[in-house]
CSV table of C-alpha atoms and ligand atoms in Angstrom, one decimal:
chain,number,residue,atom,x,y,z
A,18,MET,CA,-1.4,-1.5,-43.1
A,19,SER,CA,1.5,-0.3,-45.2
A,20,ASN,CA,3.7,2.5,-44.0
A,21,ILE,CA,2.3,4.8,-46.6
A,22,LYS,CA,-1.2,4.1,-45.5
A,23,ALA,CA,-0.2,4.6,-41.9
A,24,ILE,CA,1.2,8.0,-42.7
A,25,LEU,CA,-1.9,9.0,-44.7
A,26,ALA,CA,-4.2,7.8,-42.0
A,27,ALA,CA,-2.3,9.9,-39.5
A,28,CYS,CA,-2.8,12.9,-41.8
A,29,VAL,CA,-6.5,12.5,-42.1
A,30,ILE,CA,-6.8,12.1,-38.4
A,31,ALA,CA,-4.6,15.1,-37.9
A,32,THR,CA,-6.8,17.2,-40.2
A,33,ILE,CA,-9.8,16.3,-38.1
A,34,ALA,CA,-7.9,16.9,-34.9
A,35,LEU,CA,-6.7,20.4,-36.1
A,36,ILE,CA,-10.3,21.4,-36.8
A,37,SER,CA,-11.6,20.0,-33.6
A,38,THR,CA,-9.0,21.3,-31.2
A,39,VAL,CA,-9.0,24.9,-32.1
A,40,THR,CA,-11.0,25.7,-29.0
A,41,ALA,CA,-9.4,23.1,-26.8
A,42,GLN,CA,-9.1,23.9,-23.2
A,43,GLN,CA,-6.1,23.2,-21.0
A,44,PRO,CA,-6.0,19.4,-20.9
A,45,ARG,CA,-7.4,17.7,-17.8
A,46,ALA,CA,-6.4,14.3,-16.8
A,47,VAL,CA,-8.3,11.3,-18.2
A,48,ASP,CA,-9.9,9.6,-15.2
A,49,ALA,CA,-12.6,7.0,-14.9
A,50,LYS,CA,-15.3,9.6,-14.8
A,51,VAL,CA,-14.0,11.3,-18.0
A,52,LEU,CA,-13.8,8.0,-19.7
A,53,THR,CA,-17.5,7.3,-19.0
A,54,THR,CA,-18.3,10.4,-21.0
A,55,ALA,CA,-15.8,9.8,-23.9
A,56,GLY,CA,-17.5,9.8,-27.3
A,57,THR,CA,-21.0,10.5,-25.8
A,58,ALA,CA,-23.2,13.5,-25.9
A,59,LYS,CA,-21.8,14.4,-22.4
A,60,ASP,CA,-18.2,14.2,-23.6
A,61,ALA,CA,-16.0,16.0,-21.1
A,62,MET,CA,-13.3,16.4,-23.8
A,63,PRO,CA,-15.0,16.7,-27.2
A,64,GLY,CA,-12.6,16.4,-30.1
A,65,THR,CA,-10.4,13.8,-28.4
A,66,TRP,CA,-10.2,10.0,-28.8
A,67,LEU,CA,-9.5,8.6,-25.3
A,68,THR,CA,-10.1,4.8,-25.7
A,69,TYR,CA,-9.7,2.2,-28.3
A,70,GLY,CA,-13.3,2.3,-29.5
A,71,HIS,CA,-13.7,6.1,-29.0
A,72,SER,CA,-16.3,5.5,-26.3
A,73,GLN,CA,-16.4,2.8,-23.7
A,74,SER,CA,-19.3,1.4,-25.6
A,75,GLU,CA,-16.9,1.2,-28.6
A,76,GLN,CA,-19.5,2.6,-31.0
A,77,ARG,CA,-16.8,4.7,-32.8
A,78,TYR,CA,-19.4,7.2,-33.6
A,79,SER,CA,-18.2,10.8,-33.7
A,80,LEU,CA,-20.4,13.7,-32.6
A,81,LEU,CA,-18.2,16.3,-34.3
A,82,LYS,CA,-20.0,18.2,-36.9
A,83,GLN,CA,-17.4,20.3,-38.7
A,84,ILE,CA,-16.8,17.7,-41.3
A,85,ASP,CA,-19.9,16.4,-43.1
A,86,GLU,CA,-21.0,15.3,-46.5
A,87,THR,CA,-20.9,18.8,-47.8
A,88,ASN,CA,-17.2,19.4,-47.1
A,89,VAL,CA,-15.6,16.1,-46.8
A,90,GLY,CA,-14.4,16.3,-50.4
A,91,LYS,CA,-12.4,19.3,-49.6
A,92,LEU,CA,-10.2,17.6,-47.0
A,93,GLY,CA,-6.5,17.8,-47.9
A,94,LEU,CA,-3.1,17.0,-46.5
A,95,ALA,CA,-2.3,19.0,-43.5
A,96,TRP,CA,1.0,17.3,-42.7
A,97,SER,CA,2.7,13.9,-42.9
A,98,ALA,CA,5.1,12.2,-40.6
A,99,PRO,CA,7.3,9.1,-41.1
A,100,LEU,CA,6.4,6.3,-38.7
A,101,THR,CA,9.3,4.0,-39.6
A,102,ALA,CA,12.1,5.4,-37.4
A,103,ALA,CA,12.5,2.2,-35.4
A,104,GLY,CA,14.5,0.2,-37.9
A,105,GLY,CA,12.0,0.4,-40.6
A,106,ARG,CA,9.4,-1.5,-38.7
A,107,GLY,CA,6.4,0.5,-39.5
A,108,GLY,CA,3.2,-1.6,-40.0
A,109,THR,CA,0.2,-1.0,-37.8
A,110,GLU,CA,-3.2,-2.4,-36.9
A,111,GLY,CA,-3.5,0.2,-34.2
A,112,THR,CA,-6.2,2.8,-33.6
A,113,PRO,CA,-4.5,6.0,-32.4
A,114,LEU,CA,-5.5,7.9,-29.3
A,115,MET,CA,-5.9,11.7,-29.3
A,116,TRP,CA,-5.4,13.7,-26.1
A,117,ASN,CA,-3.7,16.9,-25.2
A,118,ASN,CA,-3.3,17.9,-28.8
A,119,THR,CA,-1.2,14.7,-29.3
A,120,ILE,CA,-1.7,11.6,-31.4
A,121,TYR,CA,-0.5,8.5,-29.8
A,122,GLN,CA,0.1,5.7,-32.3
A,123,THR,CA,1.3,2.2,-31.7
A,124,MET,CA,3.2,0.3,-34.4
A,125,ASP,CA,4.2,-3.3,-34.9
A,126,ASN,CA,6.9,-4.6,-32.5
A,127,SER,CA,5.5,-2.5,-29.7
A,128,ILE,CA,6.7,0.9,-30.8
A,129,VAL,CA,4.8,4.1,-29.8
A,130,TYR,CA,4.9,7.5,-31.4
A,131,ALA,CA,3.6,10.7,-29.9
A,132,LEU,CA,3.0,13.3,-32.6
A,133,ASP,CA,1.8,16.9,-32.2
A,134,ALA,CA,-1.7,16.8,-33.8
A,135,ARG,CA,-1.3,20.4,-35.1
A,136,THR,CA,2.1,20.0,-36.9
A,137,GLY,CA,2.9,16.3,-37.1
A,138,GLU,CA,6.1,17.0,-35.1
A,139,GLN,CA,7.3,14.0,-33.2
A,140,LYS,CA,7.2,14.6,-29.5
A,141,TRP,CA,8.8,11.3,-28.6
A,142,MET,CA,9.1,7.7,-29.7
A,143,TYR,CA,9.2,4.7,-27.5
A,144,ASP,CA,10.5,1.2,-28.4
A,145,ALA,CA,9.6,-1.6,-25.9
A,146,LYS,CA,12.5,-3.6,-27.3
A,147,ILE,CA,10.6,-6.8,-27.3
A,148,ASP,CA,12.4,-10.1,-26.7
A,149,PRO,CA,14.1,-11.2,-30.0
A,150,ILE,CA,12.3,-14.5,-29.9
A,151,THR,CA,8.9,-12.8,-30.1
A,152,PRO,CA,8.3,-12.9,-33.9
A,153,SER,CA,8.9,-16.6,-34.0
A,154,HIS,CA,6.5,-17.1,-31.0
A,155,MET,CA,3.5,-15.4,-32.5
A,156,CYS,CA,1.2,-16.9,-35.1
A,157,CYS,CA,0.3,-13.9,-37.1
A,158,GLY,CA,2.7,-11.0,-36.8
A,159,THR,CA,3.9,-8.6,-34.1
A,160,HIS,CA,0.8,-6.4,-34.3
A,161,ASN,CA,-0.5,-4.0,-31.8
A,162,ARG,CA,-3.9,-2.4,-31.8
A,163,GLY,CA,-3.5,0.5,-29.5
A,164,LEU,CA,-3.1,2.1,-26.1
A,165,ALA,CA,-5.1,3.1,-23.0
A,166,VAL,CA,-4.7,6.5,-21.5
A,167,TYR,CA,-5.4,7.2,-17.8
A,168,GLU,CA,-4.2,10.1,-15.5
A,169,GLY,CA,-1.2,11.0,-17.6
A,170,LYS,CA,-0.2,7.4,-18.2
A,171,LEU,CA,-0.3,5.5,-21.5
A,172,ILE,CA,-0.6,1.7,-21.1
A,173,LEU,CA,1.0,-0.5,-23.7
A,174,ALA,CA,0.6,-4.2,-24.0
A,175,ALA,CA,3.9,-5.1,-25.5
A,176,ASN,CA,4.1,-8.1,-27.9
A,177,ASP,CA,6.2,-10.2,-25.5
A,178,ALA,CA,3.4,-10.2,-22.9
A,179,ARG,CA,4.7,-7.3,-20.8
A,180,LEU,CA,2.3,-4.5,-19.6
A,181,ILE,CA,4.1,-1.2,-19.6
A,182,ALA,CA,3.0,2.3,-18.3
A,183,LEU,CA,4.5,5.3,-20.0
A,184,ASP,CA,4.4,9.0,-19.0
A,185,ALA,CA,2.2,10.5,-21.7
A,186,ASN,CA,4.2,13.7,-21.8
A,187,SER,CA,7.7,12.3,-22.0
A,188,GLY,CA,7.4,8.6,-23.1
A,189,LYS,CA,9.4,7.5,-20.1
A,190,GLU,CA,8.6,4.2,-18.5
A,191,LEU,CA,6.7,4.4,-15.2
A,192,TRP,CA,6.2,0.7,-14.4
A,193,GLN,CA,6.3,-2.7,-16.1
A,194,SER,CA,4.6,-6.0,-15.3
A,195,LYS,CA,5.4,-9.3,-16.8
A,196,VAL,CA,1.9,-10.7,-17.4
A,197,ALA,CA,3.0,-14.0,-19.1
A,198,ASP,CA,6.0,-15.7,-20.7
A,199,ILE,CA,6.7,-15.3,-24.4
A,200,ASN,CA,8.8,-18.4,-24.1
A,201,GLN,CA,5.6,-20.3,-23.4
A,202,TYR,CA,4.0,-18.6,-26.5
A,203,TYR,CA,1.9,-16.1,-24.7
A,204,SER,CA,1.9,-12.7,-26.4
A,205,PHE,CA,-0.1,-9.5,-26.7
A,206,THR,CA,-1.7,-7.7,-29.7
A,207,ILE,CA,-4.6,-6.3,-27.8
A,208,ALA,CA,-5.3,-2.6,-26.9
A,209,PRO,CA,-5.7,-2.5,-23.0
A,210,ARG,CA,-9.0,-1.1,-21.7
A,211,ILE,CA,-9.5,1.0,-18.5
A,212,ALA,CA,-12.1,-0.3,-15.9
A,213,GLY,CA,-12.2,2.1,-13.0
A,214,ASP,CA,-8.8,2.2,-11.4
A,215,LYS,CA,-7.7,-1.0,-13.2
A,216,VAL,CA,-6.4,-1.8,-16.7
A,217,ILE,CA,-7.7,-5.0,-18.4
A,218,VAL,CA,-5.6,-7.0,-20.9
A,219,GLY,CA,-5.9,-10.4,-22.5
A,220,VAL,CA,-3.3,-12.7,-24.0
A,221,GLY,CA,-2.8,-14.0,-27.5
A,222,GLY,CA,-1.3,-17.3,-28.4
A,223,GLY,CA,-4.3,-19.5,-29.1
A,224,GLU,CA,-2.6,-21.2,-32.0
A,225,TYR,CA,0.0,-22.6,-29.6
A,226,PHE,CA,-0.3,-24.6,-26.4
A,227,ILE,CA,-1.5,-21.9,-24.0
A,228,ARG,CA,-4.1,-21.7,-21.3
A,229,GLY,CA,-5.9,-18.4,-22.2
A,230,PHE,CA,-6.8,-15.7,-19.7
A,231,PHE,CA,-7.6,-12.0,-19.3
A,232,ALA,CA,-6.6,-10.1,-16.2
A,233,ALA,CA,-6.9,-6.8,-14.4
A,234,TYR,CA,-3.9,-4.8,-13.2
A,235,ASN,CA,-3.9,-1.8,-10.8
A,236,LEU,CA,-3.1,1.3,-12.7
A,237,LYS,CA,-1.2,2.8,-9.8
A,238,ASP,CA,1.6,0.4,-9.8
A,239,GLY,CA,1.0,-2.4,-12.3
A,240,SER,CA,0.2,-5.0,-9.7
A,241,LEU,CA,-2.2,-7.9,-10.5
A,242,ALA,CA,-5.8,-7.3,-9.3
A,243,TRP,CA,-7.4,-10.5,-10.7
A,244,LYS,CA,-7.1,-13.0,-13.5
A,245,PHE,CA,-9.9,-15.0,-15.3
A,246,HIS,CA,-8.8,-18.2,-17.0
A,247,THR,CA,-10.8,-19.0,-20.1
A,248,VAL,CA,-9.8,-22.7,-19.9
A,249,PRO,CA,-9.9,-24.9,-16.7
A,250,PRO,CA,-6.7,-26.1,-15.1
A,251,ALA,CA,-5.3,-29.4,-16.3
A,252,PRO,CA,-7.1,-32.5,-14.8
A,253,GLY,CA,-5.8,-33.2,-11.3
A,254,LYS,CA,-4.7,-29.6,-10.6
A,255,PRO,CA,-6.7,-27.5,-8.2
A,256,PHE,CA,-9.5,-25.2,-9.5
A,257,GLU,CA,-9.0,-21.5,-9.0
A,258,ASP,CA,-12.8,-21.1,-8.3
A,259,LYS,CA,-16.1,-22.7,-9.1
A,260,ASP,CA,-16.2,-21.1,-12.5
A,261,GLN,CA,-13.2,-23.2,-13.5
A,262,GLU,CA,-14.8,-26.3,-11.9
A,263,LYS,CA,-17.9,-25.7,-14.1
A,264,ALA,CA,-15.8,-25.3,-17.2
A,265,SER,CA,-13.9,-28.5,-16.5
A,266,LYS,CA,-17.1,-30.5,-16.9
A,267,THR,CA,-17.1,-29.5,-20.6
A,268,TRP,CA,-13.7,-31.1,-21.4
A,269,VAL,CA,-12.8,-34.7,-21.7
A,270,GLY,CA,-9.7,-36.9,-22.2
A,271,ASP,CA,-6.1,-35.8,-22.4
A,272,TRP,CA,-6.8,-32.3,-23.6
A,273,ALA,CA,-4.5,-30.4,-21.3
A,274,LYS,CA,-1.2,-31.4,-22.9
A,275,TYR,CA,-2.0,-28.9,-25.7
A,276,GLY,CA,-3.1,-26.1,-23.4
A,277,GLY,CA,-6.7,-25.6,-24.4
A,278,GLY,CA,-6.5,-22.2,-26.1
A,279,GLY,CA,-9.1,-19.6,-25.4
A,280,SER,CA,-6.9,-16.5,-26.1
A,281,VAL,CA,-8.3,-13.0,-25.7
A,282,TRP,CA,-6.6,-10.9,-28.3
A,283,ASP,CA,-9.0,-8.1,-29.4
A,284,GLY,CA,-12.6,-7.9,-28.2
A,285,LEU,CA,-12.8,-6.4,-24.7
A,286,VAL,CA,-15.0,-3.8,-23.1
A,287,TYR,CA,-15.8,-2.3,-19.7
A,288,ASP,CA,-19.4,-1.4,-19.1
A,289,PRO,CA,-19.7,1.2,-16.3
A,290,ASP,CA,-23.5,0.7,-16.3
A,291,THR,CA,-23.1,-2.8,-15.0
A,292,ASN,CA,-19.5,-2.8,-13.7
A,293,LEU,CA,-18.8,-5.7,-16.0
A,294,VAL,CA,-15.8,-6.5,-18.1
A,295,ILE,CA,-16.9,-8.5,-21.2
A,296,ALA,CA,-14.2,-10.4,-23.2
A,297,GLY,CA,-14.3,-12.4,-26.4
A,298,THR,CA,-12.4,-15.7,-26.3
A,299,GLY,CA,-10.6,-17.5,-29.1
A,300,ASN,CA,-10.6,-20.9,-30.5
A,301,ALA,CA,-10.1,-24.1,-28.6
A,302,GLU,CA,-6.6,-25.5,-29.2
A,303,PRO,CA,-5.7,-27.6,-31.2
A,304,TRP,CA,-8.4,-26.9,-33.8
A,305,PRO,CA,-9.5,-30.5,-34.5
A,306,GLN,CA,-11.6,-31.6,-31.6
A,307,GLU,CA,-10.2,-35.2,-31.7
A,308,MET,CA,-6.8,-33.7,-30.6
A,309,ARG,CA,-8.6,-32.2,-27.6
A,310,GLY,CA,-9.4,-35.7,-26.4
A,311,ILE,CA,-13.0,-35.9,-27.8
A,312,PRO,CA,-13.7,-39.4,-29.2
A,313,LYS,CA,-15.5,-39.5,-32.6
A,314,SER,CA,-18.6,-40.9,-31.1
A,315,GLU,CA,-18.9,-37.8,-28.9
A,316,TRP,CA,-18.0,-35.1,-31.3
A,317,GLY,CA,-20.0,-32.0,-30.6
A,318,LYS,CA,-21.0,-33.1,-27.1
A,319,TRP,CA,-18.2,-31.3,-25.2
A,320,ASP,CA,-18.4,-27.6,-25.4
A,321,ASN,CA,-14.9,-26.8,-24.1
A,322,LEU,CA,-15.8,-23.8,-22.1
A,323,TYR,CA,-14.9,-20.9,-22.0
A,324,THR,CA,-13.4,-21.0,-25.5
A,325,CYS,CA,-15.0,-19.2,-28.4
A,326,SER,CA,-17.3,-17.4,-26.1
A,327,ILE,CA,-18.4,-14.0,-24.8
A,328,VAL,CA,-17.6,-13.9,-21.1
A,329,ALA,CA,-18.7,-11.3,-18.6
A,330,VAL,CA,-17.0,-10.9,-15.2
A,331,ASP,CA,-17.4,-8.5,-12.4
A,332,ALA,CA,-14.8,-5.7,-12.9
A,333,SER,CA,-14.0,-5.5,-9.2
A,334,SER,CA,-13.5,-9.2,-8.5
A,335,GLY,CA,-13.0,-10.9,-11.8
A,336,LYS,CA,-15.7,-13.5,-11.0
A,337,LEU,CA,-17.9,-14.8,-13.8
A,338,LYS,CA,-21.3,-13.2,-14.2
A,339,TRP,CA,-22.5,-14.8,-17.4
A,340,TYR,CA,-21.2,-16.3,-20.7
A,341,TYR,CA,-22.6,-17.2,-24.1
A,342,GLN,CA,-20.6,-19.6,-26.3
A,343,THR,CA,-20.9,-18.3,-29.9
A,344,VAL,CA,-19.4,-21.6,-31.3
A,345,PRO,CA,-19.5,-24.7,-29.1
A,346,THR,CA,-16.7,-27.2,-29.6
A,347,ASP,CA,-15.0,-24.7,-32.0
A,348,SER,CA,-13.0,-26.7,-34.5
A,349,TRP,CA,-12.6,-24.0,-37.2
A,350,ASP,CA,-10.7,-21.2,-35.5
A,351,PHE,CA,-13.8,-19.1,-35.3
A,352,ASP,CA,-12.4,-17.1,-32.4
A,353,SER,CA,-15.2,-15.1,-30.8
A,354,VAL,CA,-12.7,-12.3,-30.4
A,355,GLY,CA,-13.8,-9.6,-32.8
A,356,GLY,CA,-14.5,-6.2,-31.2
A,357,PHE,CA,-17.8,-5.5,-29.4
A,358,ILE,CA,-20.3,-2.7,-29.6
A,359,MET,CA,-22.5,-1.9,-26.6
A,360,ALA,CA,-25.7,0.2,-27.1
A,361,ASP,CA,-29.1,0.8,-25.6
A,362,VAL,CA,-31.6,-0.1,-28.3
A,363,GLN,CA,-35.4,-0.5,-28.6
A,364,ILE,CA,-36.3,-4.1,-29.2
A,365,GLU,CA,-39.9,-5.2,-29.3
A,366,GLY,CA,-41.1,-2.1,-27.4
A,367,ARG,CA,-38.5,-2.0,-24.7
A,368,THR,CA,-35.1,-0.7,-24.2
A,369,ARG,CA,-32.4,-3.3,-24.0
A,370,LYS,CA,-28.8,-2.9,-23.0
A,371,VAL,CA,-27.2,-5.0,-25.6
A,372,ILE,CA,-23.8,-6.1,-26.6
A,373,MET,CA,-23.1,-6.9,-30.3
A,374,GLN,CA,-20.4,-9.0,-32.0
A,375,ALA,CA,-19.7,-10.0,-35.5
A,376,PRO,CA,-16.8,-12.5,-35.1
A,377,LYS,CA,-15.0,-14.8,-37.6
A,378,SER,CA,-17.9,-17.3,-37.5
A,379,GLY,CA,-19.9,-15.1,-39.8
A,380,VAL,CA,-22.8,-14.7,-37.5
A,381,PHE,CA,-23.9,-11.4,-36.0
A,382,TYR,CA,-24.8,-12.0,-32.3
A,383,ILE,CA,-26.9,-9.7,-30.1
A,384,LEU,CA,-27.1,-10.4,-26.3
A,385,ASP,CA,-28.5,-8.6,-23.3
A,386,ARG,CA,-25.3,-7.5,-21.7
A,387,THR,CA,-26.8,-7.2,-18.2
A,388,ASN,CA,-27.3,-11.0,-18.0
A,389,GLY,CA,-26.1,-12.7,-21.2
A,390,GLN,CA,-29.7,-13.4,-22.4
A,391,PHE,CA,-29.7,-14.3,-26.1
A,392,ILE,CA,-31.6,-11.9,-28.3
A,393,SER,CA,-30.6,-12.8,-31.9
A,394,ALA,CA,-27.9,-14.4,-34.1
A,395,GLU,CA,-28.0,-14.0,-37.9
A,396,PRO,CA,-25.4,-14.8,-40.5
A,397,PHE,CA,-23.9,-11.9,-42.5
A,398,VAL,CA,-22.0,-14.1,-45.0
A,399,PRO,CA,-22.5,-17.6,-46.4
A,400,VAL,CA,-22.3,-19.9,-43.4
A,401,ASN,CA,-22.6,-23.7,-43.2
A,402,TRP,CA,-21.2,-24.7,-39.8
A,403,VAL,CA,-24.5,-24.0,-38.0
A,404,THR,CA,-28.0,-25.1,-38.7
A,405,GLY,CA,-29.8,-22.9,-36.2
A,406,PHE,CA,-29.9,-21.4,-32.7
A,407,ASP,CA,-31.8,-23.2,-29.9
A,408,LYS,CA,-34.0,-20.5,-28.4
A,409,LYS,CA,-35.0,-22.8,-25.6
A,410,ASN,CA,-31.4,-23.1,-24.6
A,411,ASN,CA,-30.5,-19.4,-24.6
A,412,GLY,CA,-29.8,-19.4,-28.3
A,413,LYS,CA,-27.1,-22.1,-28.2
A,414,PRO,CA,-25.8,-22.7,-31.7
A,415,ILE,CA,-26.9,-26.0,-33.3
A,416,ILE,CA,-23.8,-27.2,-35.0
A,417,ASN,CA,-24.0,-28.9,-38.4
A,418,GLN,CA,-22.7,-32.4,-37.7
A,419,ASP,CA,-21.3,-32.5,-41.3
A,420,ALA,CA,-18.9,-29.7,-40.4
A,421,TYR,CA,-16.7,-31.9,-38.2
A,422,TYR,CA,-13.5,-33.4,-39.7
A,423,ASP,CA,-10.5,-35.5,-38.9
A,424,GLN,CA,-7.5,-36.9,-40.8
A,425,THR,CA,-9.5,-38.7,-43.4
A,426,ASN,CA,-12.6,-36.7,-43.6
A,427,SER,CA,-12.1,-33.1,-45.0
A,428,VAL,CA,-14.8,-30.6,-45.1
A,429,VAL,CA,-15.2,-27.2,-46.9
A,430,ILE,CA,-16.4,-24.7,-44.3
A,431,TYR,CA,-18.0,-21.3,-44.9
A,432,PRO,CA,-16.7,-18.8,-43.8
A,433,GLY,CA,-13.1,-19.6,-44.3
A,434,GLY,CA,-9.5,-18.7,-43.3
A,435,GLY,CA,-9.2,-15.4,-41.5
A,436,GLY,CA,-13.0,-15.5,-40.7
A,437,ALA,CA,-15.9,-13.4,-42.0
A,438,HIS,CA,-14.9,-10.4,-39.8
A,439,ASN,CA,-11.6,-10.4,-38.0
A,440,TRP,CA,-10.0,-7.6,-35.9
A,441,ALA,CA,-10.9,-4.6,-38.2
A,442,PRO,CA,-13.1,-2.3,-36.1
A,443,MET,CA,-16.8,-1.9,-36.7
A,444,SER,CA,-19.0,1.1,-35.8
A,445,TYR,CA,-22.5,2.0,-34.8
A,446,ASN,CA,-24.7,4.9,-35.7
A,447,PRO,CA,-27.2,5.3,-32.9
A,448,ASN,CA,-29.4,7.6,-35.0
A,449,ALA,CA,-29.7,5.3,-37.9
A,450,GLY,CA,-29.6,2.1,-35.8
A,451,LEU,CA,-27.0,0.6,-38.1
A,452,VAL,CA,-23.8,-1.3,-37.5
A,453,TYR,CA,-21.1,-0.9,-40.1
A,454,LEU,CA,-18.5,-3.6,-40.5
A,455,PRO,CA,-16.0,-4.9,-43.1
A,456,TYR,CA,-16.4,-8.6,-44.0
A,457,SER,CA,-14.9,-11.2,-46.3
A,458,ALA,CA,-16.9,-14.2,-47.6
A,459,GLY,CA,-15.2,-17.4,-48.5
A,460,SER,CA,-14.4,-21.0,-47.5
A,461,TYR,CA,-11.6,-23.1,-46.3
A,462,THR,CA,-11.0,-26.8,-46.4
A,463,PHE,CA,-10.3,-28.4,-43.0
A,464,ASN,CA,-8.7,-31.7,-42.2
A,465,ALA,CA,-6.5,-32.8,-39.4
A,466,ALA,CA,-2.8,-33.6,-39.0
A,467,LYS,CA,-1.6,-36.6,-37.0
A,468,GLU,CA,-0.2,-34.3,-34.2
A,469,PRO,CA,-0.1,-30.6,-33.6
A,470,ASP,CA,3.3,-29.2,-34.1
A,471,PRO,CA,4.5,-25.9,-32.7
A,472,LYS,CA,7.2,-25.7,-35.3
A,473,ALA,CA,4.8,-26.1,-38.2
A,474,GLY,CA,4.1,-22.8,-40.0
A,475,GLY,CA,1.5,-20.8,-38.4
A,476,GLY,CA,1.6,-22.5,-35.1
A,477,ALA,CA,0.5,-25.7,-33.5
A,478,HIS,CA,-3.2,-25.8,-34.3
A,479,GLY,CA,-3.1,-29.3,-35.8
A,480,LEU,CA,-4.5,-28.8,-39.3
A,481,GLY,CA,-3.4,-31.3,-41.9
A,482,ARG,CA,-1.8,-30.4,-45.2
A,483,GLY,CA,-3.1,-31.3,-48.6
A,484,GLY,CA,-6.7,-31.0,-47.4
A,485,GLN,CA,-7.8,-30.0,-50.9
A,486,ASP,CA,-6.8,-33.5,-52.2
A,487,LYS,CA,-9.1,-35.2,-49.7
A,488,ARG,CA,-12.1,-32.9,-50.2
A,489,THR,CA,-15.4,-34.5,-49.8
A,490,THR,CA,-18.5,-33.2,-51.6
A,491,PRO,CA,-18.8,-29.5,-50.6
A,492,MET,CA,-21.7,-28.7,-48.4
A,493,PRO,CA,-24.1,-26.3,-50.0
A,494,ILE,CA,-23.9,-22.6,-49.2
A,495,CYS,CA,-27.1,-21.8,-47.6
A,496,TRP,CA,-26.9,-18.1,-47.2
A,497,ARG,CA,-26.2,-15.8,-50.1
A,498,ARG,CA,-25.0,-12.2,-50.1
A,499,HIS,CA,-26.8,-9.7,-47.9
A,500,ALA,CA,-28.0,-7.9,-51.0
A,501,ASP,CA,-30.5,-10.6,-51.5
A,502,HIS,CA,-32.2,-9.7,-48.3
A,503,GLY,CA,-33.4,-13.2,-47.9
A,504,GLN,CA,-35.4,-13.1,-51.1
A,505,GLN,CA,-33.3,-15.5,-53.1
A,506,PRO,CA,-35.0,-18.8,-53.9
A,507,PRO,CA,-34.1,-21.7,-51.6
A,508,VAL,CA,-30.7,-23.2,-52.4
A,509,PRO,CA,-30.9,-26.9,-53.4
A,510,GLY,CA,-29.9,-29.1,-50.5
A,511,CYS,CA,-30.3,-26.4,-47.9
A,512,GLY,CA,-33.5,-27.6,-46.4
A,513,GLN,CA,-31.6,-29.1,-43.4
A,514,TYR,CA,-30.0,-25.8,-42.7
A,515,ALA,CA,-32.7,-23.9,-40.9
A,516,VAL,CA,-31.5,-20.4,-40.5
A,517,ARG,CA,-32.0,-17.9,-43.3
A,518,LEU,CA,-31.1,-14.3,-43.5
A,519,GLN,CA,-33.9,-12.1,-42.2
A,520,GLY,CA,-33.7,-8.6,-43.7
A,521,GLY,CA,-30.5,-7.0,-44.8
A,522,TYR,CA,-27.4,-5.5,-43.4
A,523,GLY,CA,-26.2,-2.1,-44.2
B,19,CA,CA1,-7.3,-18.3,-33.4
């Protein structure tokens, strides 16, 4: 987001805040109990925004009623504030928090602003002063998506893989924890989430040679509570637990020299109903499966768990409860990392506690979040990497074998670079039963390099150059725009691609 847009966004939010905080009471601390009510009908602090997705279910649905379709056109500028004081570095992908009449906004390069919501006056500004090597050790910019607030503390995941607690009133540091090493290409862009008395955070860096993980830290002092690795240890090294041993059986060959990937850079929720932490994991690394040690005769036969998956662990212990792999043997950077929405919805006559995700793969997944049971998966853009979902195998995606590629065989894959839906938040209206999300439809030509190279632009993911020159016959696009609602005549050549859109998407 540009600086100008960031300022404007703050103004709109401030306008809403002004209206909603007129009757605000003396602020009370945000504790685990308050957070379970945030953004719900029982909201203990209506008019605030206390967690990244507004509620712990991350529905981003506001119950405030003072602004509606009859007066939204009358909204105007209440104030503006520059967010570029820290050396002109002002971009943001961050969702601001609103508590105690204060807007807390993160910016690129791990800078935090605290602004009075009523006036725009800056209360304080904090610069984490990230390690100077950080920009050259992140694939896609020094972004930051937001903060967590808990008992007067703000928790920041700084780009150089440090977790930092600030005093929400003063901006002073309370504690710091080095979660991982930026020199080893671990980084943060994620907004931390609160789970009871812990804060959960996941690492970025999946376009480099990392072994991904997410972890819980004790809010009191920043000490480590538990860590869940999304990729097993290198062959020959001891397993942390049976979950890692299980994952190791889905990898083959000399894969560990490139780390394995499985970053956790956005989608993360805590479900107080089940005491589960549910995380989305990124691509396997490097992208071409042959570079992960899978011989051509066995392409698609090694899932590479727990990459490109939705993973649920017990919030107290960090032990695995269930997983669902949205893209087995991911070779297209389909990162199952986009944000989640949790909801209780009626499906076939009974209430299901579901979790929903619309990640880069272009497929909208719905699972039962209590146990990981598959409910549905449907494309929301043209998609050609998957031919169906095996309902006898808990909805495991059936990969289109024509979607695999190597140095000599290029393929055109839908959706393409950046994915169908990346980090941009989505929302859910429980009254309408609709999910709203931005998407982009497109394609990208994949072929493999000889070796992954960390110094190559964009990271070490192992894609070749000049893929366009080697393009094979494009695979047909088998799903058209949502507006067709599945009514479009069959696309020639698509008979082998079994899944078609059912109904439409709002
Ligand atoms: Ca990725």
